[in-house]
Coordinates of C-alpha atoms and ligand atoms in Angstrom, one line a residue:
M11 CA -8.4 24.6 2.8
A12 CA -9.1 26.3 -0.5
A13 CA -12.2 28.6 -0.7
P14 CA -15.1 26.9 -2.5
P15 CA -15.8 28.5 -5.9
T16 CA -19.3 29.4 -7.0
I17 CA -20.8 26.6 -9.0
P18 CA -21.4 27.8 -12.6
R19 CA -25.0 27.5 -13.8
R20 CA -24.9 25.8 -17.2
G21 CA -27.3 24.6 -19.8
L22 CA -26.9 21.7 -22.1
F23 CA -24.0 22.2 -24.5
I24 CA -25.5 21.6 -27.9
G25 CA -24.5 22.9 -31.3
G26 CA -21.7 25.1 -29.9
G27 CA -23.8 26.9 -27.3
W28 CA -25.8 26.6 -24.1
R29 CA -29.4 25.5 -24.3
E30 CA -32.1 25.0 -21.6
P31 CA -33.4 21.4 -21.5
A32 CA -36.7 21.0 -23.5
L33 CA -38.7 20.1 -20.4
G34 CA -36.9 22.8 -18.3
R35 CA -36.0 20.3 -15.6
R36 CA -32.8 20.4 -13.5
L37 CA -31.1 18.0 -11.1
P38 CA -29.5 18.9 -7.8
V39 CA -25.7 18.8 -7.4
V40 CA -24.8 17.3 -4.0
N41 CA -21.4 17.7 -2.4
P42 CA -21.1 14.2 -0.8
A43 CA -18.5 15.4 1.8
T44 CA -21.0 17.8 3.3
E45 CA -24.3 16.5 2.1
A46 CA -25.1 20.1 1.0
T47 CA -26.8 20.9 -2.3
I48 CA -24.4 23.2 -4.0
G49 CA -26.0 23.8 -7.4
D50 CA -27.9 22.1 -10.2
I51 CA -27.4 20.7 -13.7
P52 CA -29.8 20.4 -16.6
A53 CA -31.8 17.2 -16.9
A54 CA -31.9 16.2 -20.5
T55 CA -34.6 13.9 -21.9
A56 CA -35.2 12.2 -25.3
E57 CA -36.2 15.6 -26.8
D58 CA -32.8 17.0 -26.1
V59 CA -31.0 13.9 -27.3
E60 CA -32.8 14.4 -30.7
I61 CA -31.4 17.9 -30.9
A62 CA -27.9 17.0 -29.8
V63 CA -27.7 14.0 -32.2
A64 CA -28.9 16.2 -35.0
A65 CA -26.3 18.8 -34.2
A66 CA -23.6 16.1 -34.2
R67 CA -24.8 14.7 -37.5
D68 CA -24.8 18.2 -39.0
A69 CA -21.3 18.9 -37.8
F70 CA -20.1 15.5 -39.2
S71 CA -21.3 16.2 -42.7
R72 CA -21.3 20.0 -42.9
D73 CA -19.5 21.2 -46.1
G74 CA -18.9 17.6 -47.1
G75 CA -16.9 17.1 -43.9
R76 CA -14.2 19.6 -45.0
H77 CA -13.9 21.3 -41.7
W78 CA -14.0 18.3 -39.4
S79 CA -14.6 14.7 -40.4
R80 CA -12.6 14.8 -43.6
A81 CA -10.2 17.6 -42.6
P82 CA -6.5 16.7 -42.2
G83 CA -5.8 15.3 -38.7
A84 CA -3.6 18.3 -38.2
V85 CA -6.6 20.5 -38.2
R86 CA -8.3 18.5 -35.5
A87 CA -5.0 18.3 -33.5
K88 CA -5.0 22.1 -33.2
F89 CA -8.3 22.1 -31.4
L90 CA -7.3 19.2 -29.1
R91 CA -4.1 21.0 -28.2
A92 CA -6.0 24.2 -27.5
I93 CA -8.4 22.3 -25.2
A94 CA -5.4 20.8 -23.4
A95 CA -3.9 24.2 -22.9
K96 CA -7.2 25.5 -21.4
I97 CA -7.5 22.5 -19.1
N98 CA -4.0 23.3 -17.9
D99 CA -4.9 27.0 -17.3
R100 CA -8.0 26.1 -15.4
K101 CA -6.5 23.0 -13.6
S102 CA -7.0 24.2 -10.1
D103 CA -10.6 25.4 -10.5
L104 CA -11.6 22.3 -12.4
A105 CA -10.0 20.1 -9.7
L106 CA -11.8 22.1 -7.0
L107 CA -15.2 21.7 -8.8
E108 CA -14.6 18.0 -9.3
T109 CA -13.7 17.5 -5.6
L110 CA -16.8 19.4 -4.5
D111 CA -19.0 17.3 -6.8
S112 CA -17.5 13.9 -6.1
G113 CA -15.8 13.9 -2.7
K114 CA -12.4 13.0 -4.1
P115 CA -9.3 14.3 -2.4
L116 CA -8.0 17.5 -4.1
D117 CA -4.6 15.9 -4.7
E118 CA -6.3 13.2 -6.7
T119 CA -8.5 15.6 -8.8
N120 CA -5.4 17.8 -9.5
A121 CA -3.6 14.7 -10.8
D122 CA -6.6 13.7 -12.8
M123 CA -6.7 17.2 -14.5
E124 CA -3.1 16.7 -15.5
D125 CA -4.1 13.3 -17.0
V126 CA -7.0 15.0 -18.8
A127 CA -4.7 17.6 -20.4
A128 CA -2.1 14.9 -21.3
C129 CA -4.8 12.7 -22.9
F130 CA -5.9 15.6 -25.2
E131 CA -2.3 16.2 -26.1
Y132 CA -1.6 12.6 -26.8
Y133 CA -4.6 12.2 -29.2
A134 CA -3.6 15.5 -30.9
D135 CA -0.3 13.7 -31.8
L136 CA -2.3 10.6 -33.0
A137 CA -4.6 12.7 -35.1
E138 CA -1.6 14.2 -36.9
A139 CA 0.0 10.8 -37.3
L140 CA -3.2 9.4 -38.8
D141 CA -2.7 11.5 -42.0
E142 CA 0.5 9.6 -42.7
K143 CA -1.2 6.3 -42.2
Q144 CA -3.8 6.9 -44.9
R145 CA -3.6 5.1 -48.3
S146 CA -1.3 2.5 -46.9
P147 CA -1.0 -0.1 -49.7
I148 CA -2.2 -3.7 -49.4
S149 CA -0.1 -6.1 -51.4
L150 CA -2.2 -8.3 -53.7
P151 CA -1.3 -11.5 -55.5
M152 CA -2.5 -10.1 -58.9
E153 CA -0.6 -7.2 -60.5
N154 CA -3.7 -6.0 -62.4
F155 CA -5.0 -4.8 -59.1
K156 CA -3.9 -2.2 -56.6
S157 CA -5.4 -1.8 -53.1
H158 CA -5.1 0.6 -50.3
I159 CA -6.7 1.4 -47.0
L160 CA -8.6 4.5 -45.8
K161 CA -9.2 4.9 -42.1
E162 CA -12.4 6.9 -41.7
P163 CA -14.3 8.2 -38.7
I164 CA -17.1 5.9 -37.7
G165 CA -19.6 8.8 -37.6
V166 CA -21.6 10.2 -34.7
V167 CA -20.7 8.6 -31.4
G168 CA -22.6 8.4 -28.1
L169 CA -20.3 8.5 -25.1
I170 CA -21.8 7.5 -21.8
T171 CA -19.5 7.9 -18.8
P172 CA -19.4 7.3 -15.0
W173 CA -18.7 9.5 -11.9
N174 CA -15.6 8.0 -10.5
Y175 CA -13.2 10.0 -12.7
P176 CA -15.8 12.4 -14.1
L177 CA -13.7 14.4 -16.6
L178 CA -11.0 11.9 -17.1
M179 CA -13.3 9.0 -18.1
A180 CA -15.1 11.5 -20.5
T181 CA -11.7 12.5 -21.9
W182 CA -10.7 8.9 -22.6
K183 CA -13.6 8.9 -25.1
V184 CA -13.9 12.5 -26.2
A185 CA -10.2 13.0 -27.2
P186 CA -9.8 9.9 -29.4
S187 CA -13.2 10.2 -31.0
L188 CA -12.6 13.8 -32.0
A189 CA -9.0 12.9 -33.1
A190 CA -10.5 10.3 -35.4
G191 CA -12.9 12.9 -37.0
C192 CA -16.1 11.7 -35.3
T193 CA -18.6 14.1 -33.8
A194 CA -19.9 13.2 -30.4
V195 CA -22.7 13.4 -27.8
L196 CA -21.3 13.0 -24.3
K197 CA -23.6 12.0 -21.5
P198 CA -21.7 12.2 -18.1
S199 CA -23.0 10.7 -14.9
E200 CA -25.8 12.7 -13.2
L201 CA -23.8 12.2 -9.9
A202 CA -20.8 14.3 -11.1
S203 CA -21.3 16.3 -14.2
L204 CA -19.8 19.7 -13.3
T205 CA -16.4 19.4 -14.9
C206 CA -17.8 17.9 -18.1
L207 CA -20.1 20.9 -18.4
E208 CA -17.0 23.1 -18.0
L209 CA -15.5 21.2 -21.0
G210 CA -18.3 22.8 -23.0
A211 CA -17.2 26.2 -21.8
I212 CA -13.7 25.4 -23.0
C213 CA -15.0 24.2 -26.4
I214 CA -16.6 27.7 -26.8
E215 CA -13.3 29.4 -25.8
V216 CA -11.2 27.5 -28.3
G217 CA -13.8 27.9 -31.1
L218 CA -14.4 24.2 -31.7
P219 CA -16.8 24.0 -34.7
P220 CA -20.4 23.9 -33.4
G221 CA -21.8 20.4 -32.9
V222 CA -18.5 18.6 -33.0
L223 CA -18.9 17.9 -29.2
N224 CA -22.3 18.1 -27.5
I225 CA -22.6 17.5 -23.7
I226 CA -26.0 16.6 -22.3
T227 CA -26.4 16.0 -18.6
G228 CA -29.2 14.0 -17.1
L229 CA -30.4 10.7 -15.8
G230 CA -29.3 7.4 -17.3
T231 CA -32.8 6.2 -18.0
E232 CA -33.9 9.6 -19.5
A233 CA -30.8 10.8 -21.4
G234 CA -28.5 7.8 -21.6
A235 CA -31.0 5.3 -22.8
P236 CA -32.4 7.3 -25.8
L237 CA -28.8 8.1 -26.8
S238 CA -27.8 4.4 -26.8
S239 CA -30.8 3.4 -28.9
H240 CA -30.8 6.4 -31.3
P241 CA -30.8 5.3 -35.0
H242 CA -28.5 8.2 -36.0
V243 CA -25.8 7.3 -33.4
D244 CA -23.2 5.1 -35.2
K245 CA -21.4 3.8 -32.1
V246 CA -21.7 3.8 -28.3
A247 CA -18.8 3.8 -26.0
F248 CA -19.6 3.2 -22.4
T249 CA -17.9 3.0 -19.0
G250 CA -19.9 2.0 -15.9
S251 CA -21.7 -0.9 -14.3
T252 CA -22.1 -4.3 -15.9
E253 CA -25.9 -4.1 -15.5
T254 CA -26.1 -0.8 -17.4
G255 CA -23.6 -2.2 -20.0
K256 CA -25.9 -5.0 -20.7
R257 CA -28.8 -2.6 -21.3
I258 CA -26.7 -0.5 -23.6
M259 CA -25.5 -3.5 -25.6
T260 CA -29.1 -4.7 -25.9
A261 CA -30.4 -1.3 -27.2
A262 CA -27.5 -1.0 -29.6
A263 CA -28.0 -4.6 -30.9
Q264 CA -31.4 -3.6 -32.4
M265 CA -29.5 -1.4 -34.9
V266 CA -26.4 -3.6 -35.1
K267 CA -24.6 -0.6 -33.6
P268 CA -21.1 -1.3 -32.4
V269 CA -20.4 -0.8 -28.7
S270 CA -17.3 -0.8 -26.6
L271 CA -17.9 -1.5 -22.9
E272 CA -15.6 -0.9 -19.9
L273 CA -17.5 -2.4 -17.0
G274 CA -16.9 -3.6 -13.5
G275 CA -14.2 -5.6 -11.9
K276 CA -13.1 -7.7 -8.9
S277 CA -9.4 -7.6 -9.6
P278 CA -6.9 -9.7 -7.6
L279 CA -3.6 -8.6 -6.1
I280 CA -1.3 -11.6 -5.4
V281 CA 1.6 -11.1 -2.9
F282 CA 4.3 -13.7 -2.5
D283 CA 6.5 -14.3 0.5
D284 CA 9.7 -12.9 -1.1
V285 CA 8.7 -9.2 -0.9
D286 CA 9.5 -6.1 1.1
I287 CA 6.3 -6.1 3.2
D288 CA 5.9 -2.3 3.7
K289 CA 6.4 -1.6 0.0
A290 CA 3.8 -4.2 -0.9
V291 CA 1.4 -3.0 1.7
E292 CA 1.5 0.5 0.2
W293 CA 0.6 -0.8 -3.3
A294 CA -2.2 -2.9 -1.8
M295 CA -3.5 0.3 -0.1
F296 CA -3.2 2.3 -3.3
G297 CA -5.0 -0.4 -5.2
I298 CA -8.1 -0.2 -3.0
F299 CA -8.2 3.0 -1.0
A300 CA -7.2 5.5 -3.8
N301 CA -10.4 7.2 -4.9
A302 CA -12.1 5.4 -2.0
G303 CA -11.9 2.2 -4.0
Q304 CA -14.3 3.6 -6.6
V305 CA -12.1 2.4 -9.4
C306 CA -13.1 -0.2 -12.0
S307 CA -9.6 -1.7 -11.8
A308 CA -9.4 -1.6 -8.0
T309 CA -7.5 -4.6 -6.7
S310 CA -10.3 -5.5 -4.2
R311 CA -9.2 -9.1 -3.6
L312 CA -5.9 -9.5 -1.8
L313 CA -4.2 -12.9 -2.0
L314 CA -1.5 -13.4 0.5
H315 CA 1.1 -16.1 0.7
E316 CA 0.4 -17.9 4.0
K317 CA 4.0 -17.4 5.2
I318 CA 3.6 -13.6 5.3
A319 CA -0.1 -13.3 5.8
K320 CA -0.1 -12.4 9.5
Q321 CA 2.8 -9.9 9.3
F322 CA 1.3 -8.4 6.1
L323 CA -2.1 -7.8 7.7
D324 CA -0.6 -6.3 10.9
R325 CA 1.3 -3.8 8.7
L326 CA -1.8 -3.2 6.5
V327 CA -3.9 -2.3 9.5
A328 CA -1.1 0.0 10.8
W329 CA -0.8 1.8 7.5
A330 CA -4.6 2.0 7.1
K331 CA -4.9 3.6 10.6
N332 CA -2.5 6.2 9.4
I333 CA -4.6 7.4 6.3
K334 CA -5.8 10.9 6.6
I335 CA -9.6 10.8 6.2
S336 CA -11.1 14.2 6.0
N337 CA -13.0 16.7 4.0
P338 CA -11.4 16.2 0.6
L339 CA -10.4 19.9 0.4
E340 CA -8.1 19.6 3.4
E341 CA -4.4 19.4 2.6
G342 CA -3.0 15.8 2.7
C343 CA -6.4 14.1 2.6
R344 CA -6.0 10.6 1.3
L345 CA -9.5 9.3 1.8
G346 CA -12.5 11.5 1.0
S347 CA -16.1 10.7 1.0
V348 CA -17.7 8.3 -1.5
V349 CA -19.7 9.8 -4.3
S350 CA -23.3 9.7 -3.1
E351 CA -25.7 8.5 -0.4
G352 CA -26.7 5.7 -2.6
Q353 CA -23.2 4.5 -3.0
Y354 CA -22.6 4.9 0.8
E355 CA -25.6 2.8 1.6
K356 CA -24.6 0.1 -0.9
I357 CA -21.1 -0.2 0.5
K358 CA -22.4 -0.4 4.1
K359 CA -24.8 -3.2 2.9
F360 CA -21.8 -5.1 1.4
I361 CA -20.0 -4.9 4.8
S362 CA -23.0 -6.0 6.8
T363 CA -23.7 -8.9 4.4
A364 CA -20.0 -10.0 4.7
R365 CA -20.4 -10.0 8.5
S366 CA -23.6 -12.0 8.4
E367 CA -22.1 -14.5 6.0
G368 CA -19.3 -15.2 8.6
A369 CA -16.4 -13.0 7.4
T370 CA -14.4 -11.0 9.9
I371 CA -14.1 -7.2 9.7
L372 CA -10.5 -7.0 10.6
Y373 CA -10.4 -3.2 10.4
G374 CA -12.8 -0.4 9.6
G375 CA -16.3 -1.1 8.4
A376 CA -18.0 2.1 9.7
R377 CA -18.2 5.8 9.5
P378 CA -15.0 7.5 10.9
Q379 CA -15.9 8.9 14.3
H380 CA -14.5 12.3 13.7
L381 CA -16.7 13.0 10.7
R382 CA -20.4 13.4 11.5
R383 CA -21.6 14.5 8.1
G384 CA -20.8 13.4 4.6
F385 CA -20.6 9.9 3.1
F386 CA -17.4 8.7 4.6
I387 CA -16.4 5.1 5.2
E388 CA -13.3 3.9 6.9
P389 CA -10.8 1.9 5.0
T390 CA -12.1 -1.6 5.5
I391 CA -10.2 -4.9 5.6
I392 CA -12.2 -8.2 5.6
T393 CA -10.7 -11.6 6.4
D394 CA -12.1 -15.2 6.9
V395 CA -13.6 -15.0 3.4
T396 CA -14.8 -17.9 1.4
T397 CA -15.1 -18.0 -2.4
S398 CA -18.9 -18.3 -2.2
M399 CA -19.4 -15.1 -0.2
Q400 CA -20.8 -11.9 -1.9
I401 CA -17.7 -9.9 -0.8
W402 CA -15.5 -12.2 -2.8
R403 CA -17.7 -12.3 -5.9
E404 CA -19.3 -8.9 -6.4
E405 CA -17.9 -5.4 -7.1
V406 CA -18.2 -3.1 -4.0
F407 CA -16.8 0.1 -5.5
G408 CA -15.8 1.3 -2.1
P409 CA -12.7 1.3 0.2
V410 CA -13.2 -2.4 1.1
I411 CA -10.6 -5.1 0.5
C412 CA -11.2 -8.8 1.1
V413 CA -8.3 -11.2 1.9
K414 CA -7.5 -14.9 1.3
E415 CA -4.4 -16.9 1.8
F416 CA -2.7 -19.3 -0.6
R417 CA 0.1 -21.8 -0.4
T418 CA 1.2 -22.4 -4.0
E419 CA 1.5 -20.4 -7.1
S420 CA -1.1 -22.4 -8.9
E421 CA -3.5 -22.0 -6.0
A422 CA -2.9 -18.2 -6.2
V423 CA -3.7 -18.2 -10.0
E424 CA -6.8 -20.3 -9.5
L425 CA -8.1 -17.9 -6.8
A426 CA -7.2 -14.9 -8.9
N427 CA -9.2 -16.1 -11.9
D428 CA -12.1 -17.2 -9.8
T429 CA -14.3 -14.3 -11.0
H430 CA -16.7 -13.5 -13.8
Y431 CA -14.8 -10.2 -14.3
G432 CA -11.5 -9.8 -16.1
L433 CA -10.4 -6.2 -16.1
A434 CA -7.1 -6.2 -14.1
G435 CA -4.8 -8.2 -11.9
A436 CA -1.6 -7.6 -10.1
V437 CA 1.3 -9.6 -8.6
I438 CA 4.1 -8.6 -6.2
S439 CA 7.2 -10.7 -6.0
N440 CA 10.9 -10.4 -6.4
D441 CA 11.0 -13.4 -8.7
Q442 CA 10.7 -11.9 -12.2
E443 CA 10.1 -15.3 -13.9
R444 CA 7.2 -15.9 -11.6
C445 CA 5.8 -12.5 -12.4
E446 CA 6.0 -13.3 -16.1
R447 CA 4.3 -16.6 -15.6
I448 CA 1.5 -15.0 -13.7
S449 CA 1.0 -12.2 -16.1
K450 CA 0.3 -14.8 -18.8
A451 CA -2.0 -16.9 -16.5
L452 CA -4.3 -14.0 -15.4
H453 CA -7.5 -13.8 -17.4
S454 CA -7.6 -10.0 -17.6
G455 CA -6.9 -7.1 -19.9
I456 CA -4.4 -5.4 -17.6
V457 CA -1.6 -6.9 -15.4
W458 CA 0.4 -4.9 -13.0
I459 CA 3.7 -6.3 -11.7
N460 CA 5.1 -5.0 -8.4
C461 CA 2.5 -2.2 -8.3
S462 CA -1.3 -1.6 -8.7
Q463 CA -3.2 1.1 -10.7
P464 CA -0.6 3.3 -12.4
T465 CA -2.2 4.1 -15.7
F466 CA -0.6 5.5 -18.9
V467 CA -2.4 7.0 -21.8
Q468 CA -0.1 5.2 -24.2
A469 CA -1.0 1.7 -23.0
P470 CA -4.3 -0.2 -23.9
W471 CA -7.0 -0.3 -21.3
G472 CA -10.0 -2.6 -21.1
G473 CA -11.2 -6.0 -19.9
N474 CA -12.3 -9.5 -20.7
K475 CA -15.3 -11.5 -19.6
R476 CA -18.0 -9.5 -17.8
S477 CA -15.6 -6.5 -17.6
G478 CA -16.5 -5.8 -21.2
F479 CA -14.6 -5.6 -24.5
G480 CA -12.8 -3.2 -26.7
R481 CA -9.7 -1.2 -25.6
E482 CA -9.3 2.4 -24.8
L483 CA -6.2 4.6 -24.7
G484 CA -3.1 4.2 -26.9
E485 CA -3.6 3.6 -30.6
W486 CA -6.3 1.1 -29.7
G487 CA -8.4 4.0 -28.3
L488 CA -8.2 5.7 -31.7
S489 CA -9.1 2.6 -33.6
N490 CA -12.3 2.4 -31.5
Y491 CA -13.6 5.4 -33.5
L492 CA -12.3 4.5 -37.0
T493 CA -13.6 2.2 -39.7
V494 CA -11.3 0.7 -42.2
K495 CA -12.2 0.9 -45.9
Q496 CA -10.4 -0.9 -48.7
V497 CA -10.1 0.8 -52.0
T498 CA -9.3 -1.7 -54.8
K499 CA -8.5 -0.6 -58.3
Y500 CA -8.3 -2.5 -61.6
C501 CA -5.4 -1.0 -63.4
S502 CA -5.0 -3.0 -66.6
D503 CA -5.9 -1.8 -70.1
E504 CA -7.1 -5.2 -71.0
P505 CA -10.8 -6.1 -70.7
W506 CA -11.7 -8.4 -67.8
G507 CA -12.5 -11.2 -70.2
W508 CA -14.8 -13.4 -68.0
Y509 CA -17.8 -13.2 -70.3
Q510 CA -17.7 -13.8 -74.0
S511 CA -18.1 -10.4 -75.8
P512 CA -21.1 -10.4 -78.2
S513 CA -20.2 -10.1 -81.9
K514 CA -20.0 -6.5 -83.0
L515 CA -21.8 -7.1 -86.4
Ligands
NAI3 N1 -16.7 0.3 -14.1 C1 -16.8 1.5 -13.7 O1 -15.9 2.4 -13.9 C2 -18.0 1.9 -12.9 C3 -18.7 1.0 -12.2 N2 -19.8 1.4 -11.4 C4 -20.5 0.4 -10.7 O2 -21.9 0.6 -10.9 C5 -22.6 0.8 -9.7 C6 -23.7 1.7 -9.9 O3 -23.3 3.0 -10.2 P1 -24.1 3.9 -11.3 O4 -23.6 5.3 -11.2 O5 -25.5 3.6 -11.1 O6 -23.5 3.2 -12.6 P2 -24.1 3.2 -14.1 O7 -23.4 2.2 -14.9 O8 -25.6 3.1 -14.1 O9 -23.8 4.6 -14.7 C7 -22.8 4.9 -15.6 C8 -23.4 5.8 -16.7 O10 -24.5 5.1 -17.4 C9 -25.7 6.0 -17.4 N3 -26.8 5.1 -17.5 C10 -27.5 4.5 -16.4 N4 -28.5 3.8 -16.9 C11 -28.5 3.9 -18.2 C12 -29.3 3.3 -19.3 N5 -30.3 2.5 -19.0 N6 -29.0 3.6 -20.6 C13 -27.9 4.4 -20.8 N7 -27.2 4.9 -19.9 C14 -27.4 4.7 -18.6 C15 -25.5 6.8 -16.1 O11 -26.4 7.9 -16.2 C16 -24.1 7.1 -16.2 O12 -23.8 8.2 -17.1 C17 -21.5 1.3 -8.7 O13 -21.8 1.0 -7.4 C18 -20.3 0.5 -9.2 O14 -20.3 -0.8 -8.7 C19 -20.1 2.7 -11.4 C20 -19.4 3.7 -12.1 C21 -18.2 3.3 -12.8
ALG4 N1 -6.3 7.3 -13.7 C1 -6.2 6.2 -13.1 N2 -5.2 6.0 -12.3 N3 -7.1 5.2 -13.2 C2 -8.2 5.3 -14.0 C3 -9.2 4.2 -13.6 C4 -10.3 4.2 -14.6 C5 -11.5 3.5 -14.3 O1 -11.9 3.4 -13.1 O2 -12.1 3.1 -15.2
NA5 NA1 -22.2 15.2 -6.8

């Protein structure tokens, strides 16, 4: 097991430097795998939001935007690449900090740090490519006119992010918004902010112009809410719960401020009877037990063809028993703790409600016996589920999968779409045409075929229905932070000639 590092004591990152919160308050940092308090983070309030937004506004318009918002994309790309390089240099200490803060297995946080660096690199490329896309002509039906397009940064953006992939979810917003030329105020989750604060330290090291990125930690109600309603914030991008998403959209609506929302999910995984059972079981496990199921796209509803259901569940239980559940710093850990006591209690409540509604806890459902402290929950498999049960309808955000059987393809699709959410869906079958049909029939923004969860920075990410709207990642992620301006020019020497000219006399 790696030695725990000391937890850096940071301030709020505003205007290029550290600053104590106006009210001087701090919040404890809890390691959920040990329940120990291991440090603290600043607790920003509306006073700090004012200062951070002012710093971002100033950075947006300083020197007419010459050094950032109107600079060539290549200038911004240099900073994004420098950040990526620092993330790579510090990969293992960042992974360790994030594991201590969130309970995620070290192998997962290491992979996440690689994704963080790759995301900064990717948007550096897109920032450069943006220069070539400027002034693209629009063809008009009148030759007296010429028109072209400018893609401009939307302004100051508020980025409010969750704890499940603390630095990665922040990066999905920070990298494209800075690539676009926006300046930003990031508000990470109070449950896991350590690595986002380290991003502030990295911004200092690479000499990012002051105020381009500001990072304020604190509670949602105290720091997130004033950010989402701030009149000088031009857009809010949010990932988190559907309830908080509604609040943010309501606050933003008062100023007709655009929002993009990446919210909860209850995504299905459909398994047909023509599959290699063990391969399919492993994807089903990855879809719900990776990151202890605290994934918005987790495939938490398993739909099994009745012909293979029994055999599949036997193998699923056998594989689940084999998962290494341990302190997330231990080598080979595949299931750490969940993020907090609150989340732990919430998951246990979901399991007890399922039981009292008549479902069967086929496997798991409790604290692993060998772990006395920490917010650990066994991988949990729930059967005998009806479509009116809470466990079928609501997002658990824990290592809990519920199972139903189906007979026909159309029944599978109907069950899969029986949800208010629409983030992701997955199908496993050897019949490629069937997979194609199902990928069209699922009401979701993401479909995985013969897998669940692999995520690539190049491909669009986001949902439908109550999973939100807007797409992150890929070129869509950049468009989120750009506005499109048309510039139309009259280029004839002739007068317009609509009104009659008065006589000259
Ligand atoms: N879709 C996803 O990726 C996530 C979904 N969730 C779901 O949400 C449940 C609750 O978890 P929370 O951490 O409480 O999620 P949350 O949605 O409240 O938190 C996400 C972010 O929003 C901020 N926030 C909270 N209230 C706010 C407000 N009124 N205005 C502006 N910002 C606000 C939080 O401080 C955090 O930075 C989880 O059990 C899970 O079901 C949680 C995290 C991520
Ligand atoms: N990096 C991977 N594999 N997944 C990201 C999931 C993002 C989310 O929960 O919103
Ligand atoms: Na924590």
